[in-house]
Tab-separated table of C-alpha atoms in Angstrom:
chain	number	residue	atom	x	y	z
D	1	UNK	CA	163.260	-33.354	-45.991
D	2	UNK	CA	159.725	-31.933	-46.527
D	3	UNK	CA	159.222	-34.050	-49.526
D	4	UNK	CA	160.930	-37.380	-47.840
D	5	UNK	CA	158.466	-36.792	-44.860
D	6	UNK	CA	155.573	-36.314	-46.904
D	7	UNK	CA	156.389	-39.287	-49.198
D	8	UNK	CA	156.648	-41.553	-46.201
D	9	UNK	CA	153.667	-43.388	-45.594
D	10	UNK	CA	151.655	-42.299	-42.177
D	11	UNK	CA	150.867	-45.200	-39.773
D	12	UNK	CA	147.390	-45.233	-38.363
D	13	UNK	CA	146.816	-44.789	-34.736
D	14	UNK	CA	144.832	-47.561	-33.175
D	15	UNK	CA	142.152	-47.203	-30.301
D	16	UNK	CA	144.359	-49.069	-27.899
D	17	UNK	CA	147.142	-46.541	-28.124
D	18	UNK	CA	144.686	-43.683	-27.858
D	19	UNK	CA	143.237	-45.141	-24.705
D	20	UNK	CA	146.828	-45.637	-23.240
D	21	UNK	CA	147.789	-42.319	-24.031
D	22	UNK	CA	144.623	-40.859	-22.432
D	23	UNK	CA	144.998	-43.095	-19.225
D	24	UNK	CA	148.617	-41.809	-18.979
D	25	UNK	CA	147.689	-38.381	-19.093
D	26	UNK	CA	144.672	-38.998	-16.388
D	27	UNK	CA	147.495	-40.717	-14.251
D	28	UNK	CA	149.789	-37.867	-14.526
D	29	UNK	CA	147.261	-35.288	-13.885
D	30	UNK	CA	145.860	-37.281	-10.904
D	31	UNK	CA	149.547	-37.544	-9.521
D	32	UNK	CA	150.062	-34.039	-9.788
D	33	UNK	CA	146.598	-33.153	-8.246
D	34	UNK	CA	147.605	-35.428	-5.347
D	35	UNK	CA	150.809	-33.777	-4.679
D	36	UNK	CA	149.007	-30.472	-4.534
D	37	UNK	CA	146.417	-31.188	-1.950
D	38	UNK	CA	148.901	-33.512	0.192
D	39	UNK	CA	147.112	-36.948	-0.141
D	40	UNK	CA	148.189	-40.354	-1.298
D	41	UNK	CA	147.378	-40.943	-4.818
D	42	UNK	CA	145.930	-44.365	-3.858
D	43	UNK	CA	143.105	-42.892	-2.134
D	44	UNK	CA	142.034	-40.947	-5.493
D	45	UNK	CA	141.655	-44.118	-7.237
D	46	UNK	CA	138.171	-45.878	-7.388
D	47	UNK	CA	138.120	-49.543	-6.222
D	48	UNK	CA	139.084	-51.966	-9.059
D	49	UNK	CA	136.719	-54.989	-7.355
D	50	UNK	CA	133.582	-52.931	-7.606
D	51	UNK	CA	133.068	-53.287	-3.898
D	52	UNK	CA	132.573	-50.149	-1.534
D	53	UNK	CA	132.444	-51.824	2.004
D	54	UNK	CA	136.015	-52.177	2.869
D	55	UNK	CA	137.073	-48.781	2.135
D	56	UNK	CA	134.168	-47.227	3.545
D	57	UNK	CA	134.858	-49.240	6.928
D	58	UNK	CA	138.421	-48.011	6.647
D	59	UNK	CA	137.979	-44.396	5.910
D	60	UNK	CA	137.272	-42.313	9.017
D	61	UNK	CA	133.841	-40.712	9.430
D	62	UNK	CA	133.855	-36.986	8.773
D	63	UNK	CA	130.102	-36.420	9.519
D	64	UNK	CA	128.667	-35.380	12.888
D	65	UNK	CA	126.916	-38.061	14.745
D	66	UNK	CA	123.624	-38.418	13.861
D	67	UNK	CA	120.769	-38.344	16.507
D	68	UNK	CA	119.501	-41.720	17.433
D	69	UNK	CA	116.547	-42.535	14.670
D	70	UNK	CA	112.932	-42.814	16.215
D	71	UNK	CA	111.393	-46.349	16.577
D	72	UNK	CA	109.272	-45.951	13.549
D	73	UNK	CA	112.417	-44.973	11.335
D	74	UNK	CA	114.350	-47.873	12.220
D	75	UNK	CA	112.762	-50.158	9.567
D	76	UNK	CA	113.528	-47.732	6.773
D	77	UNK	CA	117.045	-46.955	7.776
D	78	UNK	CA	117.697	-50.774	8.003
D	79	UNK	CA	117.796	-50.964	4.205
D	80	UNK	CA	121.192	-51.193	2.741
D	81	UNK	CA	122.301	-48.131	1.331
D	82	UNK	CA	125.525	-47.231	-1.032
D	83	UNK	CA	128.522	-46.242	1.037
D	84	UNK	CA	130.127	-43.084	-0.133
D	85	UNK	CA	133.376	-43.248	-1.789
D	86	UNK	CA	136.391	-42.419	0.446
D	87	UNK	CA	137.235	-38.781	0.549
D	88	UNK	CA	134.707	-37.158	-1.866
D	89	UNK	CA	136.190	-33.870	-1.285
D	90	UNK	CA	139.771	-34.738	-2.402
D	91	UNK	CA	138.337	-36.310	-5.597
D	92	UNK	CA	136.386	-33.243	-6.278
D	93	UNK	CA	139.347	-31.094	-6.297
D	94	UNK	CA	141.503	-33.555	-8.412
D	95	UNK	CA	138.724	-33.443	-11.393
D	96	UNK	CA	139.425	-29.869	-12.150
D	97	UNK	CA	143.178	-30.228	-12.185
D	98	UNK	CA	143.119	-33.436	-14.030
D	99	UNK	CA	140.857	-31.645	-16.684
D	100	UNK	CA	143.130	-28.879	-16.960
D	101	UNK	CA	146.322	-31.182	-17.382
D	102	UNK	CA	144.455	-33.161	-20.020
D	103	UNK	CA	143.062	-30.157	-22.103
D	104	UNK	CA	145.715	-29.763	-24.707
D	105	UNK	CA	145.561	-33.156	-25.701
D	106	UNK	CA	143.845	-34.073	-29.055
D	107	UNK	CA	140.306	-34.948	-28.774
D	108	UNK	CA	138.646	-38.244	-29.708
D	109	UNK	CA	135.540	-39.976	-28.990
D	110	UNK	CA	137.154	-42.450	-26.668
D	111	UNK	CA	138.716	-39.924	-24.560
D	112	UNK	CA	135.797	-37.932	-24.308
D	113	UNK	CA	133.702	-41.090	-23.062
D	114	UNK	CA	136.602	-41.593	-20.447
D	115	UNK	CA	136.930	-37.997	-19.444
D	116	UNK	CA	132.963	-38.247	-18.746
D	117	UNK	CA	133.125	-41.380	-16.795
D	118	UNK	CA	135.970	-39.760	-14.553
D	119	UNK	CA	134.179	-36.558	-14.206
D	120	UNK	CA	131.029	-38.338	-13.041
D	121	UNK	CA	132.726	-40.322	-10.394
D	122	UNK	CA	132.674	-37.563	-7.681
D	123	UNK	CA	129.173	-36.340	-8.797
D	124	UNK	CA	128.045	-40.026	-8.258
D	125	UNK	CA	129.705	-40.024	-4.837
D	126	UNK	CA	128.085	-36.828	-3.817
D	127	UNK	CA	124.660	-37.902	-5.399
D	128	UNK	CA	124.819	-40.946	-2.993
D	129	UNK	CA	125.275	-38.934	-0.046
D	130	UNK	CA	122.589	-36.556	-1.124
D	131	UNK	CA	120.112	-39.496	-1.609
D	132	UNK	CA	121.101	-40.730	1.812
D	133	UNK	CA	120.549	-37.618	3.451
D	134	UNK	CA	117.134	-36.962	1.525
D	135	UNK	CA	116.210	-40.656	2.835
D	136	UNK	CA	116.890	-39.652	6.401
D	137	UNK	CA	114.969	-36.480	5.354
D	138	UNK	CA	112.076	-38.531	4.579
D	139	UNK	CA	112.068	-40.925	7.392
D	140	UNK	CA	112.198	-38.229	9.999
D	141	UNK	CA	108.531	-37.070	9.221
D	142	UNK	CA	107.376	-40.790	9.441
D	143	UNK	CA	108.800	-41.158	12.718
D	144	UNK	CA	107.321	-37.865	14.008
D	145	UNK	CA	104.109	-38.903	12.814
D	146	UNK	CA	104.200	-42.445	14.258
D	147	UNK	CA	104.898	-40.456	17.678
D	148	UNK	CA	102.040	-38.292	17.228
D	149	UNK	CA	99.700	-41.202	16.415
D	150	UNK	CA	100.525	-42.664	20.001
D	151	UNK	CA	98.652	-39.823	21.339
D	152	UNK	CA	94.815	-40.380	21.469
D	153	UNK	CA	92.077	-37.604	21.096
D	154	UNK	CA	91.278	-35.595	24.211
D	155	UNK	CA	94.355	-36.201	26.221
D	156	UNK	CA	95.269	-32.577	26.425
D	157	UNK	CA	91.677	-31.200	26.961
D	158	UNK	CA	88.379	-31.413	25.239
D	159	UNK	CA	86.964	-29.927	21.979
D	160	UNK	CA	83.999	-27.662	21.518
D	161	UNK	CA	81.791	-30.546	20.585
D	162	UNK	CA	82.531	-32.714	23.741
D	163	UNK	CA	82.142	-29.338	25.819
D	164	UNK	CA	78.736	-28.839	24.318
D	165	UNK	CA	77.859	-32.408	24.812
D	166	UNK	CA	78.801	-31.937	28.811
D	167	UNK	CA	77.006	-28.794	28.964
D	168	UNK	CA	73.605	-30.106	27.564
D	169	UNK	CA	73.835	-33.391	29.537
D	170	UNK	CA	74.493	-31.343	32.860
D	171	UNK	CA	71.517	-28.720	31.783
D	172	UNK	CA	69.281	-31.747	31.242
D	173	UNK	CA	70.303	-33.635	34.479
D	174	UNK	CA	69.572	-30.448	36.471
D	175	UNK	CA	66.004	-30.044	35.001
D	176	UNK	CA	65.149	-33.496	35.655
D	177	UNK	CA	66.306	-33.223	39.515
D	178	UNK	CA	64.560	-29.840	39.887
D	179	UNK	CA	61.270	-31.202	38.281
D	180	UNK	CA	61.531	-34.287	40.587
D	181	UNK	CA	62.143	-32.279	43.541
D	182	UNK	CA	59.352	-30.054	42.758
D	183	UNK	CA	57.000	-32.946	42.240
D	184	UNK	CA	57.967	-34.591	45.413
D	185	UNK	CA	57.362	-31.360	47.424
D	186	UNK	CA	53.840	-30.857	45.883
D	187	UNK	CA	52.865	-34.382	46.768
D	188	UNK	CA	54.339	-34.447	50.234
D	189	UNK	CA	54.606	-30.779	51.517
D	190	UNK	CA	56.312	-29.761	54.715
D	191	UNK	CA	54.478	-27.362	56.802
D	192	UNK	CA	56.084	-25.629	59.846
D	193	UNK	CA	54.543	-25.947	63.397
D	194	UNK	CA	52.003	-23.506	63.983
D	195	UNK	CA	50.733	-23.007	60.614
D	196	UNK	CA	48.084	-24.714	58.546
D	197	UNK	CA	49.123	-28.077	57.131
D	198	UNK	CA	51.540	-28.431	60.424
D	199	UNK	CA	51.208	-29.392	63.984
D	200	UNK	CA	49.837	-27.106	66.589
D	201	UNK	CA	50.945	-27.554	70.401
D	202	UNK	CA	48.048	-26.677	72.495
D	203	UNK	CA	49.705	-27.496	75.705
D	204	UNK	CA	48.476	-29.474	78.908
D	205	UNK	CA	45.083	-30.916	78.947
D	206	UNK	CA	43.894	-28.112	81.284
D	207	UNK	CA	43.856	-25.803	78.642
D	208	UNK	CA	41.011	-27.638	76.972
D	209	UNK	CA	37.333	-26.106	77.060
D	210	UNK	CA	35.129	-27.720	79.549
D	211	UNK	CA	32.829	-30.356	78.606
D	212	UNK	CA	29.429	-29.090	77.743
D	213	UNK	CA	30.899	-25.645	77.104
D	214	UNK	CA	30.897	-23.926	73.552
D	215	UNK	CA	33.782	-24.841	71.252
D	216	UNK	CA	36.730	-22.626	70.637
D	217	UNK	CA	37.727	-21.582	67.239
D	218	UNK	CA	41.237	-21.361	65.631
D	219	UNK	CA	41.487	-19.345	62.600
D	220	UNK	CA	45.022	-20.187	61.990
D	221	UNK	CA	44.751	-24.036	62.206
D	222	UNK	CA	41.057	-23.875	60.701
D	223	UNK	CA	39.638	-25.998	63.377
D	224	UNK	CA	37.022	-25.783	66.022
D	225	UNK	CA	38.540	-27.233	69.323
D	226	UNK	CA	35.917	-29.310	71.425
D	227	UNK	CA	35.986	-31.429	74.550
D	228	UNK	CA	33.549	-34.504	74.766
D	229	UNK	CA	33.364	-37.285	77.391
D	230	UNK	CA	35.438	-39.475	75.106
D	231	UNK	CA	38.103	-36.884	74.449
D	232	UNK	CA	39.057	-33.741	72.471
D	233	UNK	CA	38.005	-33.195	68.862
D	234	UNK	CA	39.253	-30.899	66.319
D	235	UNK	CA	36.661	-30.255	63.545
D	236	UNK	CA	37.497	-28.586	60.235
D	237	UNK	CA	35.969	-25.329	59.632
D	238	UNK	CA	35.024	-26.094	56.100
D	239	UNK	CA	31.198	-27.843	55.553
D	240	UNK	CA	31.311	-31.121	53.630
D	241	UNK	CA	28.621	-29.744	50.943
D	242	UNK	CA	30.363	-27.063	48.866
D	243	UNK	CA	33.187	-25.720	51.036
D	244	UNK	CA	31.428	-22.841	52.800
D	245	UNK	CA	32.567	-21.911	56.232
D	246	UNK	CA	29.932	-22.877	58.955
D	247	UNK	CA	29.397	-21.310	62.271
D	248	UNK	CA	28.680	-21.969	65.974
D	249	UNK	CA	25.154	-20.968	67.002
D	250	UNK	CA	25.103	-20.854	70.584
D	251	UNK	CA	21.179	-20.522	70.369
D	252	UNK	CA	20.645	-23.925	68.904
D	253	UNK	CA	23.784	-25.396	70.439
D	254	UNK	CA	24.923	-26.746	66.993
D	255	UNK	CA	26.760	-25.806	63.999
D	256	UNK	CA	25.132	-24.418	61.020
D	257	UNK	CA	26.244	-23.652	57.103
D	258	UNK	CA	24.823	-20.146	56.172
D	259	UNK	CA	25.240	-21.095	52.392
D	260	UNK	CA	22.720	-24.116	52.133
D	261	UNK	CA	21.584	-24.815	55.593
D	262	UNK	CA	23.398	-27.898	56.549
D	263	UNK	CA	23.430	-28.581	60.235
D	264	UNK	CA	25.570	-30.477	62.440
D	265	UNK	CA	25.731	-31.156	66.250
D	266	UNK	CA	28.309	-30.275	68.713
D	267	UNK	CA	30.605	-33.215	67.879
D	268	UNK	CA	30.211	-32.811	64.292
D	269	UNK	CA	27.729	-35.382	63.436
D	270	UNK	CA	25.506	-34.885	60.412
D	271	UNK	CA	21.901	-33.558	61.474
D	272	UNK	CA	20.324	-32.389	58.394
D	273	UNK	CA	20.903	-30.334	55.046
D	274	UNK	CA	22.398	-31.215	51.668
D	275	UNK	CA	25.773	-32.064	53.253
D	276	UNK	CA	26.815	-35.779	52.330
D	277	UNK	CA	28.498	-36.528	55.263
D	278	UNK	CA	29.528	-35.446	58.940
D	279	UNK	CA	32.292	-32.864	59.553
D	280	UNK	CA	35.844	-33.899	58.844
D	281	UNK	CA	38.238	-33.973	61.687
D	282	UNK	CA	41.817	-33.422	62.261
D	283	UNK	CA	44.156	-35.812	63.885
D	284	UNK	CA	44.582	-35.140	67.656
D	285	UNK	CA	47.657	-36.673	69.563
D	286	UNK	CA	47.902	-36.971	73.478
D	287	UNK	CA	51.404	-36.894	74.311
D	288	UNK	CA	52.879	-37.929	77.472
D	289	UNK	CA	56.477	-38.008	78.914
D	290	UNK	CA	57.506	-37.456	75.169
D	291	UNK	CA	55.634	-40.499	73.901
D	292	UNK	CA	52.151	-40.411	72.057
D	293	UNK	CA	49.945	-42.561	74.230
D	294	UNK	CA	46.691	-41.833	72.271
D	295	UNK	CA	45.625	-40.454	68.899
D	296	UNK	CA	42.080	-39.852	66.843
D	297	UNK	CA	41.216	-43.239	65.067
D	298	UNK	CA	38.842	-44.057	62.462
D	299	UNK	CA	36.871	-46.867	63.654
D	300	UNK	CA	34.849	-47.604	60.511
D	301	UNK	CA	31.593	-46.594	61.210
D	302	UNK	CA	32.441	-43.705	63.412
D	303	UNK	CA	35.486	-41.630	64.554
D	304	UNK	CA	36.672	-42.166	68.028
D	305	UNK	CA	38.235	-39.131	70.298
D	306	UNK	CA	41.646	-39.946	71.948
D	307	UNK	CA	41.275	-40.414	75.955
D	308	UNK	CA	43.051	-38.203	78.309
D	309	UNK	CA	45.226	-40.454	80.773
D	310	UNK	CA	46.037	-37.352	83.114
D	311	UNK	CA	45.511	-33.529	83.131
D	312	UNK	CA	49.188	-33.164	82.617
D	313	UNK	CA	49.157	-34.952	79.061
D	314	UNK	CA	49.783	-32.556	76.428
D	315	UNK	CA	47.342	-32.068	73.317
D	316	UNK	CA	48.828	-31.749	69.992
D	317	UNK	CA	46.519	-31.121	66.606
D	318	UNK	CA	47.955	-32.501	63.447
D	319	UNK	CA	46.229	-30.189	60.716
D	320	UNK	CA	48.219	-32.245	58.102
D	321	UNK	CA	46.382	-35.435	58.702
D	322	UNK	CA	42.454	-35.090	58.113
D	323	UNK	CA	40.096	-37.676	58.796
D	324	UNK	CA	37.002	-37.905	56.403
D	325	UNK	CA	33.661	-37.445	58.188
D	326	UNK	CA	31.213	-40.632	57.812
D	327	UNK	CA	28.336	-40.717	55.631
D	328	UNK	CA	25.068	-39.094	56.830
D	329	UNK	CA	23.246	-42.482	57.128
D	330	UNK	CA	25.654	-43.386	59.727
D	331	UNK	CA	25.194	-40.279	61.761
D	332	UNK	CA	23.893	-41.008	65.153
D	333	UNK	CA	22.556	-37.446	65.388
D	334	UNK	CA	20.663	-37.657	62.089
D	335	UNK	CA	17.202	-35.793	62.279
D	336	UNK	CA	14.378	-38.522	62.020
D	337	UNK	CA	11.690	-37.009	59.497
D	338	UNK	CA	8.223	-36.422	61.175
């Protein structure tokens, strides 16, 4: 028998027969695996037409509902993605079983190629699923970045640079206001009543010294108060020469400066000496029934005193308003050289 078998010629195996035998073994292994896991073997077969849309639409979704994509991610998600093959878990479980059933068969190049293709099919499905998940992960940061870009700087507070800018601006504004206020107060000082630079309420006209009587000095207001036929006058106590304080000399019935000898009559007109002009005078107001009825006026060549309308009129001296004395050439009391 051995000799007869060895003598008979051996028919060569064709590639088609090898492929058919391999496919039969694969189908048997797939059928066995389907029976073990309790699924239909048709669900484990890949689509023959190459399309994946119908199978994907028919298969129920096993994944949890994904959150609604952000507006910036809608455009990226709109691109078509390869749909996963039906039941990737079942196919993954069937592959090891099929490999175990076919393992005893004789190895051949065609069989190895077919096994490689079949074994890579679940991996491709899983890879497609992983690619979709990775794409979703890449899209999500883009959406968050778009939302963050909608916020403008400075909405939730100010930074250090803005704070310093505001602080410097406020400090400069405050300094400018204080400087302006100090300048205004220096140019237009405000004095309280009864102090030099303010008003002095002397009372009714009856308090004035009699006409022809020596003048009365007021050291607080720095003026000499005299009463003349024209009305009361308030003469500034400072000499018009170099600022010395002149005095009233009753024996001579005139004002004399002890510094350089300038002399002025009872009404403050220049008589003689180095003084360039007559004595300066403060503004005198005559108030009656709450209204000012007369004031000291500068008439050009001379200074006129306010007239008293009645003995009950009040006299007010405003030391904040000074009238400059007239030049000595216009003085009616100027001494005539002998």
